[in-house]
Amino acid sequence: QSNFELALQHFQRAWALHPGEAEYHFMIAQSLQRARGVENSSNRAAIESELRKAVDLQPNNAGYRIGIGHYWKARGEMEKAFGH
């Protein structure tokens, strides 16, 4: 339904119940990016933090690496995007 603010709230509640679940960190990052964009520096910091947590928990998850690449692409950082 493209209601990313609502999705963000649900993923944050899920994370509160299971903070060690990498998927919740990743989905929080995705929801933040889609709901609020990457223009705001505090939002960027939150997105990067959540992506880092997801990858720290599951370093071999290719989907997370691709998601990070999309994040850097949205930021206009193509060299970093291709690195992931």
mmCIF file of C-alpha atoms in Angstrom:
data_model
loop_
_atom_site.group_PDB
_atom_site.id
_atom_site.type_symbol
_atom_site.label_atom_id
_atom_site.label_comp_id
_atom_site.label_asym_id
_atom_site.label_seq_id
_atom_site.Cartn_x
_atom_site.Cartn_y
_atom_site.Cartn_z
ATOM 1 C CA GLN A 1 0.000 0.000 0.000
ATOM 2 C CA SER A 2 3.089 2.221 -0.027
ATOM 3 C CA ASN A 3 2.457 3.445 3.523
ATOM 4 C CA PHE A 4 6.093 3.347 4.571
ATOM 5 C CA GLU A 5 5.600 5.325 7.789
ATOM 6 C CA LEU A 6 3.138 2.678 8.992
ATOM 7 C CA ALA A 7 5.477 -0.087 7.859
ATOM 8 C CA LEU A 8 8.285 1.606 9.791
ATOM 9 C CA GLN A 9 6.186 1.583 12.960
ATOM 10 C CA HIS A 10 5.404 -2.117 12.558
ATOM 11 C CA PHE A 11 9.037 -3.061 11.936
ATOM 12 C CA GLN A 12 10.156 -1.027 14.933
ATOM 13 C CA ARG A 13 7.653 -2.902 17.124
ATOM 14 C CA ALA A 14 8.842 -6.217 15.720
ATOM 15 C CA TRP A 15 12.446 -5.207 16.380
ATOM 16 C CA ALA A 16 11.560 -4.335 20.000
ATOM 17 C CA LEU A 17 10.409 -7.935 20.444
ATOM 18 C CA HIS A 18 13.360 -9.486 18.577
ATOM 19 C CA PRO A 19 16.308 -7.038 18.512
ATOM 20 C CA GLY A 20 18.730 -9.648 17.222
ATOM 21 C CA GLU A 21 16.742 -10.246 14.039
ATOM 22 C CA ALA A 22 18.725 -8.862 11.107
ATOM 23 C CA GLU A 23 15.692 -8.704 8.826
ATOM 24 C CA TYR A 24 13.982 -6.152 11.079
ATOM 25 C CA HIS A 25 16.997 -3.851 10.982
ATOM 26 C CA PHE A 26 17.076 -4.131 7.202
ATOM 27 C CA MET A 27 13.357 -3.469 6.827
ATOM 28 C CA ILE A 28 13.550 -0.477 9.186
ATOM 29 C CA ALA A 29 16.277 0.946 6.940
ATOM 30 C CA GLN A 30 14.218 0.291 3.819
ATOM 31 C CA SER A 31 11.112 1.861 5.352
ATOM 32 C CA LEU A 32 13.052 4.911 6.525
ATOM 33 C CA GLN A 33 14.537 5.401 3.081
ATOM 34 C CA ARG A 34 11.202 5.110 1.310
ATOM 35 C CA ALA A 35 9.207 7.124 3.845
ATOM 36 C CA ARG A 36 11.635 9.950 4.496
ATOM 37 C CA GLY A 37 14.250 9.879 1.739
ATOM 38 C CA VAL A 38 18.000 10.292 1.956
ATOM 39 C CA GLU A 39 18.202 14.088 1.834
ATOM 40 C CA ASN A 40 18.103 14.635 5.612
ATOM 41 C CA SER A 41 21.419 13.891 7.339
ATOM 42 C CA SER A 42 19.839 12.469 10.508
ATOM 43 C CA ASN A 43 17.698 10.151 8.407
ATOM 44 C CA ARG A 44 20.775 9.058 6.460
ATOM 45 C CA ALA A 45 22.562 8.289 9.734
ATOM 46 C CA ALA A 46 19.621 6.186 10.933
ATOM 47 C CA ILE A 47 19.425 4.291 7.630
ATOM 48 C CA GLU A 48 23.159 3.598 7.597
ATOM 49 C CA SER A 49 23.071 2.446 11.225
ATOM 50 C CA GLU A 50 20.236 0.000 10.569
ATOM 51 C CA LEU A 51 21.908 -1.339 7.415
ATOM 52 C CA ARG A 52 25.161 -1.817 9.322
ATOM 53 C CA LYS A 53 23.345 -3.732 12.088
ATOM 54 C CA ALA A 54 21.678 -6.021 9.562
ATOM 55 C CA VAL A 55 24.977 -6.807 7.838
ATOM 56 C CA ASP A 56 26.778 -7.283 11.162
ATOM 57 C CA LEU A 57 24.179 -9.887 12.119
ATOM 58 C CA GLN A 58 24.203 -11.606 8.713
ATOM 59 C CA PRO A 59 27.370 -10.641 6.827
ATOM 60 C CA ASN A 60 26.811 -13.132 3.998
ATOM 61 C CA ASN A 61 23.274 -12.031 3.149
ATOM 62 C CA ALA A 62 23.426 -10.950 -0.491
ATOM 63 C CA GLY A 63 20.042 -9.227 -0.298
ATOM 64 C CA TYR A 64 21.327 -6.883 2.376
ATOM 65 C CA ARG A 65 24.388 -6.051 0.292
ATOM 66 C CA ILE A 66 22.175 -5.271 -2.687
ATOM 67 C CA GLY A 67 19.989 -3.093 -0.449
ATOM 68 C CA ILE A 68 23.053 -1.173 0.683
ATOM 69 C CA GLY A 69 23.998 -0.703 -2.956
ATOM 70 C CA HIS A 70 20.553 0.747 -3.688
ATOM 71 C CA TYR A 71 20.926 3.080 -0.720
ATOM 72 C CA TRP A 72 24.250 4.433 -2.000
ATOM 73 C CA LYS A 73 22.794 4.741 -5.500
ATOM 74 C CA ALA A 74 19.950 6.858 -4.083
ATOM 75 C CA ARG A 75 22.602 9.026 -2.450
ATOM 76 C CA GLY A 76 24.377 9.449 -5.798
ATOM 77 C CA GLU A 77 27.440 7.545 -4.557
ATOM 78 C CA MET A 78 27.820 5.150 -7.478
ATOM 79 C CA GLU A 79 31.319 3.914 -6.584
ATOM 80 C CA LYS A 80 30.092 2.849 -3.134
ATOM 81 C CA ALA A 81 26.940 1.380 -4.678
ATOM 82 C CA PHE A 82 28.950 -0.808 -7.047
ATOM 83 C CA GLY A 83 31.155 -1.907 -4.140
ATOM 84 C CA HIS A 84 28.211 -3.633 -2.543
#
